[in-house]
């Protein structure tokens, strides 16, 4: 297991500092939230302790801030993982410090003032709207926005400009979970909370490497599992990971066979009479149709399709049937699929069938990936939704938002805007006149990266608003805007369990970087919408936003910056009158009524369709992709932290010994991986952790960080027809051994001047 840094070891890090705490400290630690994953751990940030000098306001601005877990944060109780613990090391490195412009991608950037950059963007928007209409404007944002950033972007794009072309990287992430919740329950919103990790008697983890990607959630679950021998832990993943290590049952299914498995479990529960008929009768609809589908999933067939043993399948069903409180956790192994929504709904079916919902220790719990992807959902940050868990297609919802925004009726378009991949297609077809990217790095993270890059090359005007430079996407930008990041702006973030945390600015910069919401608001004012963006602070923005959540499932009308600053993190729902939300709001649907027309939750009936691109004789292996414990996505921060680079120095391909033997590949040997769209070269890691027929590659190495190891050079853009989330977890590949030892290649890499820690130089030479 990884070393999780708990309160004790954090204290050790700060022991010298704490010794003289009383005498010398003049600045109290700032409480905030970790800006990496959706676990949302509370952090305390301290100004640097300079040797022999007291800590004063003067030391604010020193790069080496100290970070430790906040013991009072309800979600993490003082724990942090390596990413949170090292975050301060990345704050000053390779920052984008001035706005830059160029007319075409073959020109060098020139530094400009903020005024010039913002005027240029406003002018371009006006021109494009006049010539092509508002639907030629696209903004592509991120779950790493604060809620205020998200909210102002919606007001500008969907309200003032009248196009719903705002989408976020969450489309690649949890949009299948959103769609599944909406269709099954009538609303988005994960019904469970982290306390359920310590209350459950059966944790069902499917398509999630929780130990590496949501470490503190896993830590809480693992402690409970270790302490209580009757508690079961089931993990469904084609790979053995740190998450599967102590599981009571690891089902290493073939990629893409989750629906077979879930329907197979339901088939057995039905056969064994292990379902909650009272719950089904009183609280749900659609069971009969679901039961009919289940006939086609007898255990022998399911076990064969999934590539597992019948007795293991039966064991999983038995655990489900015999447990009183089943908690499912899932993330990208489920969501990133061409049948992602169907998978989510099929998980929810099991909960509805067994009444495992709205009570302690039970529920279908989607783990959000990014620190504020949940806030994005609340603020309407996808192209088909509006603030307050509303949907674009609903005329009443549009009207309610227009009223708060003081816009004439009909200002918000009734048509959902372009989803992430459709924006790329729009660029390809030259239908997009302004592509504005903020807090995401699509030149690495989108599927089919060569196609994505050639679409980006066709863009007449791309704005890239990021905290760091270079990034892979900056190479395709006409305008670069330096964004203030975590600790440099004040705003709000919501974690996976609906806990809302105030994240204040705690450090001053020596350059002029701006909060994302301020940039959007300033462009809005330059477009003539002065009144709409007349905000003096992010607290005012938040006040307007929470009004739009009133009486909705995600009611946060009782929250404000002031209350969150004074009282600490608060879980929603938190209506205006709610004095003690921590007591009342832990779980949703405790009354077993759902926000659907008839108050009932809906069963769905989906047959398994399998992978969008199944293996075939030419491309016989399935490539799956994912994350490593230390790195964060495209490495903009973690690639600049030596400790983490040391932990995961290079990309690799996991391959089963049987496949390696067939291809005559040796450990560490470099291989070329090919799909129908592109190729990558990387060393093989031979391991039984991966099932035969499947290979795994981490997603973290974009063009800046390694030569030819881009995972998305291989992936395809087929999406789930309901959530429009791409199937980033599976594509068909072939492997060609390169007959080149790892050592030889390392020498070569050095000669080509590539160095993990000097990405700047790499991009510089490319321009
Ligand atoms: N260390 C670290 N933590 C992170 C992040 C990070 O970059 N680094 N990113 C954050 C974000 S935004 C996200 S979305 C989350 C993602 O968190 P996770 O979803 O846990 O991470 P992944 O590694 O993408 O994928 C999870 C697992 O899905 C499995 N899988 C692949 N195909 C299938 C399948 O067909 N069925 C099933 N059942 N499983 C399959 C993979 O083998 C993998 O182990 O992590 C968050 N936390
Ligand atoms: N093959 C494959 N592809 C995948 C995935 C996968 O599992 N497999 N996972 C998908 C998922 S789930 C996700 S979430 C995406 C993630 O992919 P991306 O969103 O592209 O990855 P990040 O590296 O997190 O990019 C965030 C950028 O925002 C910048 N940034 C940080 N804070 C701020 C801020 O406050 N303001 C601004 N303006 N910029 C800021 C950072 O410097 C960084 O460049 O990748 C997706 N792509
Ligand atoms: S578990 Fe997630 S939120 Fe917590 S410290 Fe690690 S990266 Fe940050
Ligand atoms: Mo994500």
Coordinates of C-alpha atoms in Angstrom, one line a residue, residues 95 108 158 171 194 292 299-300 303 362 396 419 447 489 519 523 556 565 570 595 611 662 672 694 712 725:
X95 CA 4.0 30.0 -14.5
X108 CA 5.9 33.6 -32.1
X158 CA -25.5 30.7 -22.1
X171 CA -17.7 15.4 -20.2
X194 CA -18.2 9.3 3.2
X292 CA -37.4 -9.7 -18.3
X299 CA -24.5 -17.4 -14.6
X300 CA -22.7 -19.7 -17.0
X303 CA -19.1 -15.9 -16.5
X362 CA -25.7 2.0 1.4
X396 CA -39.5 26.5 -17.0
X419 CA -20.3 18.5 -26.1
X447 CA -9.5 11.1 -27.5
X489 CA -8.1 33.6 -5.7
X519 CA -11.6 37.3 -16.9
X523 CA -14.9 40.2 -21.4
X556 CA -27.3 25.8 -1.1
X565 CA -15.4 31.0 6.4
X570 CA -20.9 22.4 5.1
X595 CA -37.7 14.0 -7.7
X611 CA -16.9 -2.3 -26.7
X662 CA 3.6 -14.8 -27.6
X672 CA 5.4 0.1 -30.4
X694 CA -5.6 -6.6 -22.2
X712 CA -4.8 9.3 -26.7
X725 CA -18.9 10.7 -22.8

